[in-house]
């Protein structure tokens, strides 16, 4: 599969090209940089605009075979002269312009108020711009402004608003390279949200695979799932990170179709990793004495809602779900190696709450208080 290049690599390449064209007066249509991963990036330049005091150009983001929302976005850099008395000789001032988000909450890579250009891309931009200065024999100072005209529109469709980054995209990347179909970006985001929450002093965290059941959580508990940490299918990794960051309590809320897998010790709930939904429901049903004919019917079900309906008709839905929730908490605590207390609320479409762990009651007060703080 084909590798791509990060927004950080695009910004660095555009910055190098803009600086070179400003300082030499010569136009370039391509530029090459070395990424932190060691791969050479040969970037084609677009929308070149040259003047005596400033030059701008763009590099089109190419995510390779990774499904990336920023693929096709033009990342611009504008290079302009600075007075030495403002910055000192040989300095590069980096700023974020149109379409680059601004940090509004603590706990992120950049301090509050800064443009969301992370530290590795900043180092890349500085390095490449200085290379252009050396190549041109220039020892003065430059201002490099990174911007993306469509960044604000695209930024609204990323995790940025949840993280407190407003007004656009982030310039990201630690390796400079986008690995195809990588889950690393999502795991990085989960860690970032967990770490940010800890900076606010919270020792407890509500986690959910997604917003499925958001209306149920609002109506039943007055809690907006948008305030929880979205762990997608990475339940095990999220537990690992939360424990490492010092959390003491975790509440996992989710749909039976996803969380029944955790009751079998399956900590990555993506269907390509494992399924066993019906086998697990059948096993718990047998433990609660459900008739063998109904257990066989559960094994033939396509969806967990079908299985829940069968259990409801058997009169054993409550006991089976309580056993499922207990086992989910057992496996979560085992994964956390005793470092966190675990609770779980389990629900299903059309049924609402199926079961909750014994310690879940205390969360209603905690979540209610927290929700009020955000209003």
Tab-separated table of C-alpha atoms in Angstrom:
chain	number	residue	atom	x	y	z
A	1	UNK	CA	0.000	0.000	0.000
A	2	UNK	CA	1.104	3.549	-0.741
A	3	UNK	CA	2.468	5.852	1.953
A	4	UNK	CA	1.346	9.461	2.212
A	5	UNK	CA	2.789	12.554	3.861
A	6	UNK	CA	1.513	14.503	6.855
A	7	UNK	CA	0.249	18.070	6.979
A	8	UNK	CA	3.519	18.797	8.780
A	9	UNK	CA	5.552	17.576	5.801
A	10	UNK	CA	3.390	19.615	3.416
A	11	UNK	CA	3.843	22.758	5.520
A	12	UNK	CA	7.609	22.238	5.771
A	13	UNK	CA	7.965	21.665	2.017
A	14	UNK	CA	5.884	24.726	1.194
A	15	UNK	CA	7.869	26.811	3.693
A	16	UNK	CA	11.200	25.748	2.216
A	17	UNK	CA	10.037	26.497	-1.312
A	18	UNK	CA	8.553	29.895	-0.418
A	19	UNK	CA	11.714	30.913	1.448
A	20	UNK	CA	13.956	29.789	-1.393
A	21	UNK	CA	11.942	31.664	-4.033
A	22	UNK	CA	11.828	34.822	-1.882
A	23	UNK	CA	15.571	34.822	-1.237
A	24	UNK	CA	16.798	33.820	-4.695
A	25	UNK	CA	14.162	35.322	-6.965
A	26	UNK	CA	14.033	32.018	-8.825
A	27	UNK	CA	10.794	30.076	-9.261
A	28	UNK	CA	10.599	26.400	-8.378
A	29	UNK	CA	7.929	23.892	-9.303
A	30	UNK	CA	9.148	21.085	-7.018
A	31	UNK	CA	10.938	20.882	-3.697
A	32	UNK	CA	12.306	17.996	-1.648
A	33	UNK	CA	12.665	17.582	2.123
A	34	UNK	CA	13.766	14.826	4.473
A	35	UNK	CA	11.050	13.589	6.835
A	36	UNK	CA	11.841	12.590	10.436
A	37	UNK	CA	11.156	8.992	9.367
A	38	UNK	CA	14.059	9.271	6.921
A	39	UNK	CA	11.937	9.151	3.765
A	40	UNK	CA	12.559	11.797	1.136
A	41	UNK	CA	9.480	13.793	0.149
A	42	UNK	CA	9.435	15.288	-3.352
A	43	UNK	CA	6.570	17.787	-3.352
A	44	UNK	CA	5.040	19.570	-6.311
A	45	UNK	CA	4.289	23.238	-5.748
A	46	UNK	CA	0.980	24.863	-6.587
A	47	UNK	CA	-0.511	28.372	-6.676
A	48	UNK	CA	2.848	30.196	-6.568
A	49	UNK	CA	2.559	33.922	-5.871
A	50	UNK	CA	5.806	35.924	-5.928
A	51	UNK	CA	6.511	39.459	-4.752
A	52	UNK	CA	9.547	41.441	-3.665
A	53	UNK	CA	8.827	41.187	0.055
A	54	UNK	CA	6.864	37.943	0.248
A	55	UNK	CA	6.299	34.698	-1.630
A	56	UNK	CA	3.604	32.080	-1.095
A	57	UNK	CA	2.992	28.615	-2.507
A	58	UNK	CA	1.032	25.490	-1.676
A	59	UNK	CA	1.560	21.750	-1.418
A	60	UNK	CA	-1.392	19.416	-1.860
A	61	UNK	CA	-1.871	16.988	1.015
A	62	UNK	CA	-1.590	13.368	-0.131
A	63	UNK	CA	-2.606	10.822	2.475
A	64	UNK	CA	-1.570	7.865	0.334
A	65	UNK	CA	-3.855	4.882	0.820
A	66	UNK	CA	-4.911	6.074	4.281
A	67	UNK	CA	-8.497	7.425	4.359
A	68	UNK	CA	-7.625	10.933	5.500
A	69	UNK	CA	-10.084	13.841	5.572
A	70	UNK	CA	-7.287	16.298	4.750
A	71	UNK	CA	-6.225	14.513	1.555
A	72	UNK	CA	-6.439	16.969	-1.346
A	73	UNK	CA	-6.242	20.018	0.924
A	74	UNK	CA	-3.802	22.734	-0.133
A	75	UNK	CA	-1.372	23.629	2.667
A	76	UNK	CA	0.163	27.044	2.041
A	77	UNK	CA	3.289	28.754	3.339
A	78	UNK	CA	4.061	32.449	2.965
A	79	UNK	CA	7.637	33.614	3.507
A	80	UNK	CA	8.360	37.274	4.230
A	81	UNK	CA	11.223	39.362	5.608
A	82	UNK	CA	11.519	40.358	9.263
A	83	UNK	CA	13.620	43.063	10.833
A	84	UNK	CA	16.514	41.683	12.840
A	85	UNK	CA	15.608	43.882	15.793
A	86	UNK	CA	12.297	42.006	16.028
A	87	UNK	CA	13.697	38.485	16.161
A	88	UNK	CA	17.484	38.487	15.892
A	89	UNK	CA	19.612	37.380	12.978
A	90	UNK	CA	19.021	33.979	11.446
A	91	UNK	CA	15.662	33.440	13.142
A	92	UNK	CA	12.508	31.879	11.729
A	93	UNK	CA	9.189	33.095	13.134
A	94	UNK	CA	6.382	30.587	12.529
A	95	UNK	CA	2.729	31.626	12.632
A	96	UNK	CA	-0.604	30.074	11.761
A	97	UNK	CA	-2.966	31.903	9.462
A	98	UNK	CA	-6.328	31.299	7.834
A	99	UNK	CA	-7.693	27.784	8.357
A	100	UNK	CA	-5.150	26.769	11.002
A	101	UNK	CA	-6.793	26.081	14.350
A	102	UNK	CA	-6.027	27.882	17.597
A	103	UNK	CA	-5.566	26.091	20.927
A	104	UNK	CA	-8.150	27.146	23.538
A	105	UNK	CA	-7.690	24.459	26.203
A	106	UNK	CA	-4.645	23.256	28.157
A	107	UNK	CA	-3.101	19.802	27.862
A	108	UNK	CA	-2.350	19.835	24.143
A	109	UNK	CA	0.957	19.878	22.280
A	110	UNK	CA	0.900	23.689	22.074
A	111	UNK	CA	-0.004	26.187	24.817
A	112	UNK	CA	-3.337	27.994	24.873
A	113	UNK	CA	-3.410	30.772	22.277
A	114	UNK	CA	-0.883	29.203	19.919
A	115	UNK	CA	-1.645	28.068	16.406
A	116	UNK	CA	-2.219	24.299	16.316
A	117	UNK	CA	1.121	23.590	14.644
A	118	UNK	CA	2.637	20.817	16.710
A	119	UNK	CA	6.254	20.855	17.843
A	120	UNK	CA	7.627	18.337	15.330
A	121	UNK	CA	6.140	20.164	12.315
A	122	UNK	CA	7.457	23.425	13.783
A	123	UNK	CA	10.940	21.911	13.958
A	124	UNK	CA	10.573	20.657	10.378
A	125	UNK	CA	9.432	24.072	9.105
A	126	UNK	CA	12.295	25.816	10.861
A	127	UNK	CA	14.881	23.328	9.619
A	128	UNK	CA	13.744	23.496	5.995
A	129	UNK	CA	13.394	27.298	5.969
A	130	UNK	CA	16.898	27.652	7.427
A	131	UNK	CA	18.220	25.298	4.730
A	132	UNK	CA	16.765	27.643	2.140
A	133	UNK	CA	18.447	30.574	3.889
A	134	UNK	CA	21.822	28.817	3.833
A	135	UNK	CA	21.411	27.857	0.168
A	136	UNK	CA	20.677	31.505	-0.674
A	137	UNK	CA	23.474	32.881	1.516
A	138	UNK	CA	20.986	34.798	3.683
A	139	UNK	CA	21.649	35.214	7.417
A	140	UNK	CA	18.693	37.440	8.280
A	141	UNK	CA	15.270	36.575	9.685
A	142	UNK	CA	12.110	35.305	8.051
A	143	UNK	CA	8.480	34.999	8.972
A	144	UNK	CA	6.752	31.819	7.809
A	145	UNK	CA	2.963	31.844	7.881
A	146	UNK	CA	1.204	28.506	7.398
A	147	UNK	CA	-2.400	28.625	6.227
A	148	UNK	CA	-5.071	26.518	4.538
A	149	UNK	CA	-8.028	28.376	2.995
A	150	UNK	CA	-10.355	25.359	3.378
A	151	UNK	CA	-8.991	24.462	6.789
A	152	UNK	CA	-11.824	25.921	8.849
A	153	UNK	CA	-14.440	23.925	6.949
A	154	UNK	CA	-12.456	20.679	7.230
A	155	UNK	CA	-11.450	21.311	10.831
A	156	UNK	CA	-15.106	21.152	11.903
A	157	UNK	CA	-15.197	17.540	10.680
A	158	UNK	CA	-12.178	16.463	12.725
A	159	UNK	CA	-11.619	15.890	16.455
A	160	UNK	CA	-10.362	19.455	16.819
A	161	UNK	CA	-13.573	21.009	18.204
A	162	UNK	CA	-13.679	18.296	20.906
A	163	UNK	CA	-10.078	19.019	21.831
A	164	UNK	CA	-10.591	22.758	22.075
A	165	UNK	CA	-8.877	23.632	18.795
A	166	UNK	CA	-11.032	26.173	16.970
A	167	UNK	CA	-10.956	27.779	13.560
A	168	UNK	CA	-9.303	25.118	11.470
A	169	UNK	CA	-7.095	22.079	11.106
A	170	UNK	CA	-3.967	21.108	13.005
A	171	UNK	CA	-0.542	20.756	11.416
A	172	UNK	CA	0.479	17.342	12.674
A	173	UNK	CA	2.880	14.458	12.314
A	174	UNK	CA	5.775	13.003	14.248
A	175	UNK	CA	7.302	10.958	11.431
A	176	UNK	CA	6.279	13.160	8.514
A	177	UNK	CA	4.791	10.093	6.839
A	178	UNK	CA	1.221	8.749	6.805
A	179	UNK	CA	1.190	4.982	7.105
A	180	UNK	CA	-1.708	3.472	5.118
A	181	UNK	CA	-4.723	2.299	7.111
A	182	UNK	CA	-2.899	3.117	10.345
A	183	UNK	CA	-4.893	3.232	13.574
A	184	UNK	CA	-2.113	5.187	15.248
A	185	UNK	CA	-3.736	8.578	14.628
A	186	UNK	CA	-6.897	7.506	16.442
A	187	UNK	CA	-4.949	6.050	19.363
A	188	UNK	CA	-2.949	9.271	19.560
A	189	UNK	CA	-6.193	11.253	19.742
A	190	UNK	CA	-7.563	9.033	22.516
A	191	UNK	CA	-4.381	9.516	24.529
A	192	UNK	CA	-4.526	13.250	23.916
A	193	UNK	CA	-8.110	13.511	25.174
A	194	UNK	CA	-7.313	11.392	28.237
A	195	UNK	CA	-4.230	13.463	29.025
A	196	UNK	CA	-6.120	16.717	28.537
A	197	UNK	CA	-8.826	15.574	30.924
A	198	UNK	CA	-6.214	14.747	33.562
A	199	UNK	CA	-4.827	18.289	33.286
A	200	UNK	CA	-8.224	19.479	34.544
A	201	UNK	CA	-7.761	17.320	37.630
A	202	UNK	CA	-10.275	14.572	36.892
A	203	UNK	CA	-9.335	11.135	38.249
A	204	UNK	CA	-12.396	9.464	36.713
A	205	UNK	CA	-13.388	9.093	33.073
A	206	UNK	CA	-16.443	7.961	31.109
A	207	UNK	CA	-15.565	6.022	27.970
A	208	UNK	CA	-17.767	5.003	25.067
A	209	UNK	CA	-17.064	3.323	21.714
A	210	UNK	CA	-19.092	6.048	19.987
A	211	UNK	CA	-22.211	8.175	20.054
A	212	UNK	CA	-24.540	5.219	19.498
A	213	UNK	CA	-27.137	5.531	22.247
A	214	UNK	CA	-26.475	9.229	22.815
A	215	UNK	CA	-30.198	9.996	23.207
A	216	UNK	CA	-30.546	7.167	25.719
A	217	UNK	CA	-27.707	8.467	27.896
A	218	UNK	CA	-29.109	11.993	27.825
A	219	UNK	CA	-32.636	10.915	28.722
A	220	UNK	CA	-31.700	8.289	31.300
A	221	UNK	CA	-28.765	9.959	33.033
A	222	UNK	CA	-28.650	13.538	31.773
A	223	UNK	CA	-25.207	12.920	30.343
A	224	UNK	CA	-24.050	13.937	26.879
A	225	UNK	CA	-21.843	11.247	25.338
A	226	UNK	CA	-20.006	14.037	23.528
A	227	UNK	CA	-18.355	14.654	26.907
A	228	UNK	CA	-17.042	11.104	27.131
A	229	UNK	CA	-13.833	9.780	25.632
A	230	UNK	CA	-14.532	8.051	22.325
A	231	UNK	CA	-12.440	4.884	22.285
A	232	UNK	CA	-13.830	3.397	19.056
A	233	UNK	CA	-12.899	-0.303	19.041
A	234	UNK	CA	-9.753	0.221	21.136
A	235	UNK	CA	-11.139	-0.579	24.560
A	236	UNK	CA	-8.055	-2.424	25.796
A	237	UNK	CA	-5.628	0.260	24.654
A	238	UNK	CA	-7.829	2.956	26.208
A	239	UNK	CA	-7.759	1.146	29.544
A	240	UNK	CA	-3.966	0.866	29.306
A	241	UNK	CA	-3.564	4.578	28.616
A	242	UNK	CA	-6.019	5.664	31.319
A	243	UNK	CA	-4.266	3.536	33.940
A	244	UNK	CA	-0.878	4.839	32.840
A	245	UNK	CA	-2.097	8.438	33.158
A	246	UNK	CA	-3.267	7.859	36.715
A	247	UNK	CA	-7.038	7.557	36.420
A	248	UNK	CA	-8.640	5.722	39.334
A	249	UNK	CA	-12.144	5.065	38.001
A	250	UNK	CA	-13.563	4.295	34.567
A	251	UNK	CA	-17.151	3.975	33.362
A	252	UNK	CA	-17.688	2.136	30.087
A	253	UNK	CA	-21.050	2.724	28.425
A	254	UNK	CA	-22.086	1.035	25.235
A	255	UNK	CA	-24.398	-1.039	23.126
A	256	UNK	CA	-24.714	-4.761	23.780
A	257	UNK	CA	-23.559	-5.518	20.225
A	258	UNK	CA	-20.156	-3.985	20.934
A	259	UNK	CA	-19.615	-4.639	24.630
A	260	UNK	CA	-20.699	-8.286	24.712
A	261	UNK	CA	-17.294	-8.975	23.142
A	262	UNK	CA	-15.543	-7.448	26.164
A	263	UNK	CA	-17.415	-9.977	28.330
A	264	UNK	CA	-15.352	-12.593	26.520
A	265	UNK	CA	-12.070	-10.784	27.065
A	266	UNK	CA	-12.017	-9.342	23.533
A	267	UNK	CA	-10.441	-5.907	23.923
A	268	UNK	CA	-10.458	-4.809	20.278
A	269	UNK	CA	-14.093	-4.984	19.253
A	270	UNK	CA	-13.691	-4.464	15.507
A	271	UNK	CA	-15.415	-7.228	13.553
A	272	UNK	CA	-12.210	-8.068	11.692
A	273	UNK	CA	-10.518	-8.840	15.037
A	274	UNK	CA	-13.200	-11.038	16.611
A	275	UNK	CA	-16.914	-11.558	16.858
A	276	UNK	CA	-18.318	-14.348	19.117
A	277	UNK	CA	-21.311	-12.169	20.052
A	278	UNK	CA	-23.892	-14.943	19.819
A	279	UNK	CA	-21.592	-17.583	21.291
A	280	UNK	CA	-21.009	-15.401	24.344
A	281	UNK	CA	-24.703	-14.583	24.750
A	282	UNK	CA	-25.493	-18.286	24.427
A	283	UNK	CA	-22.899	-19.185	27.070
A	284	UNK	CA	-24.241	-16.643	29.573
A	285	UNK	CA	-27.784	-17.827	28.829
A	286	UNK	CA	-26.853	-21.418	29.632
A	287	UNK	CA	-25.368	-20.256	32.948
A	288	UNK	CA	-28.739	-18.693	33.790
A	289	UNK	CA	-30.694	-21.801	32.845
A	290	UNK	CA	-32.254	-20.576	29.597
A	291	UNK	CA	-33.941	-23.416	27.702
A	292	UNK	CA	-31.654	-25.164	25.195
A	293	UNK	CA	-34.029	-24.484	22.301
A	294	UNK	CA	-33.798	-20.749	22.993
A	295	UNK	CA	-30.027	-20.950	23.315
A	296	UNK	CA	-29.931	-22.556	19.863
A	297	UNK	CA	-32.160	-19.772	18.564
A	298	UNK	CA	-29.739	-17.188	19.973
A	299	UNK	CA	-26.862	-18.881	18.150
A	300	UNK	CA	-28.817	-18.466	14.904
A	301	UNK	CA	-29.422	-14.730	15.442
A	302	UNK	CA	-27.857	-12.163	13.140
A	303	UNK	CA	-28.104	-9.192	15.518
A	304	UNK	CA	-27.838	-8.835	19.276
A	305	UNK	CA	-31.273	-7.126	19.297
A	306	UNK	CA	-32.771	-10.406	18.059
A	307	UNK	CA	-31.012	-12.258	20.855
A	308	UNK	CA	-32.199	-9.720	23.440
A	309	UNK	CA	-35.790	-10.230	22.276
A	310	UNK	CA	-35.435	-13.998	22.751
A	311	UNK	CA	-34.013	-13.505	26.230
A	312	UNK	CA	-36.809	-11.093	27.107
A	313	UNK	CA	-39.406	-13.686	26.119
A	314	UNK	CA	-37.586	-16.291	28.195
A	315	UNK	CA	-37.899	-14.139	31.309
A	316	UNK	CA	-34.141	-14.289	31.844
A	317	UNK	CA	-32.996	-11.078	30.164
A	318	UNK	CA	-32.198	-9.291	33.440
A	319	UNK	CA	-30.087	-12.045	35.032
A	320	UNK	CA	-28.200	-12.730	31.805
A	321	UNK	CA	-27.356	-9.070	31.270
A	322	UNK	CA	-26.262	-8.657	34.900
A	323	UNK	CA	-23.901	-11.576	34.425
A	324	UNK	CA	-22.594	-9.991	31.218
A	325	UNK	CA	-21.925	-6.637	32.918
A	326	UNK	CA	-20.143	-8.334	35.821
A	327	UNK	CA	-17.879	-10.201	33.439
A	328	UNK	CA	-17.177	-7.024	31.419
A	329	UNK	CA	-15.997	-5.285	34.595
A	330	UNK	CA	-13.919	-8.327	35.563
A	331	UNK	CA	-12.060	-8.303	32.261
A	332	UNK	CA	-11.598	-4.522	32.336
A	333	UNK	CA	-10.123	-4.673	35.844
A	334	UNK	CA	-7.889	-7.541	34.785
A	335	UNK	CA	-6.630	-5.460	31.852
A	336	UNK	CA	-5.974	-2.520	34.189
A	337	UNK	CA	-4.021	-4.800	36.538
A	338	UNK	CA	-5.991	-3.559	39.508
A	339	UNK	CA	-5.013	0.070	38.975
A	340	UNK	CA	-8.574	1.276	38.325
A	341	UNK	CA	-12.089	0.508	39.504
A	342	UNK	CA	-14.378	-0.306	36.595
A	343	UNK	CA	-18.093	0.178	36.018
A	344	UNK	CA	-20.314	-0.463	33.040
A	345	UNK	CA	-23.728	0.539	31.713
A	346	UNK	CA	-25.095	-1.670	28.960
A	347	UNK	CA	-27.983	-0.756	26.689
A	348	UNK	CA	-29.706	-1.800	23.466
A	349	UNK	CA	-31.731	-0.040	20.801
A	350	UNK	CA	-35.413	-0.123	21.653
A	351	UNK	CA	-34.760	-1.382	25.199
A	352	UNK	CA	-32.700	1.309	26.856
A	353	UNK	CA	-30.715	0.112	29.841
A	354	UNK	CA	-30.121	-3.625	29.960
A	355	UNK	CA	-27.923	-3.703	33.046
A	356	UNK	CA	-25.400	-1.708	35.027
A	357	UNK	CA	-22.685	-2.628	37.483
A	358	UNK	CA	-23.242	-2.118	41.190
A	359	UNK	CA	-20.912	0.859	41.361
A	360	UNK	CA	-22.562	2.676	38.455
A	361	UNK	CA	-24.972	4.606	40.704
A	362	UNK	CA	-22.188	6.859	41.989
A	363	UNK	CA	-21.462	7.960	38.442
A	364	UNK	CA	-24.845	9.655	38.034
A	365	UNK	CA	-23.896	12.324	40.564
A	366	UNK	CA	-20.371	12.715	39.165
A	367	UNK	CA	-21.533	13.000	35.575
A	368	UNK	CA	-24.372	15.338	36.480
A	369	UNK	CA	-22.015	17.691	38.300
A	370	UNK	CA	-19.526	17.592	35.455
A	371	UNK	CA	-22.248	18.208	32.874
A	372	UNK	CA	-23.360	21.292	34.791
A	373	UNK	CA	-19.804	22.645	34.729
A	374	UNK	CA	-19.741	22.441	30.925
A	375	UNK	CA	-23.084	24.166	30.380
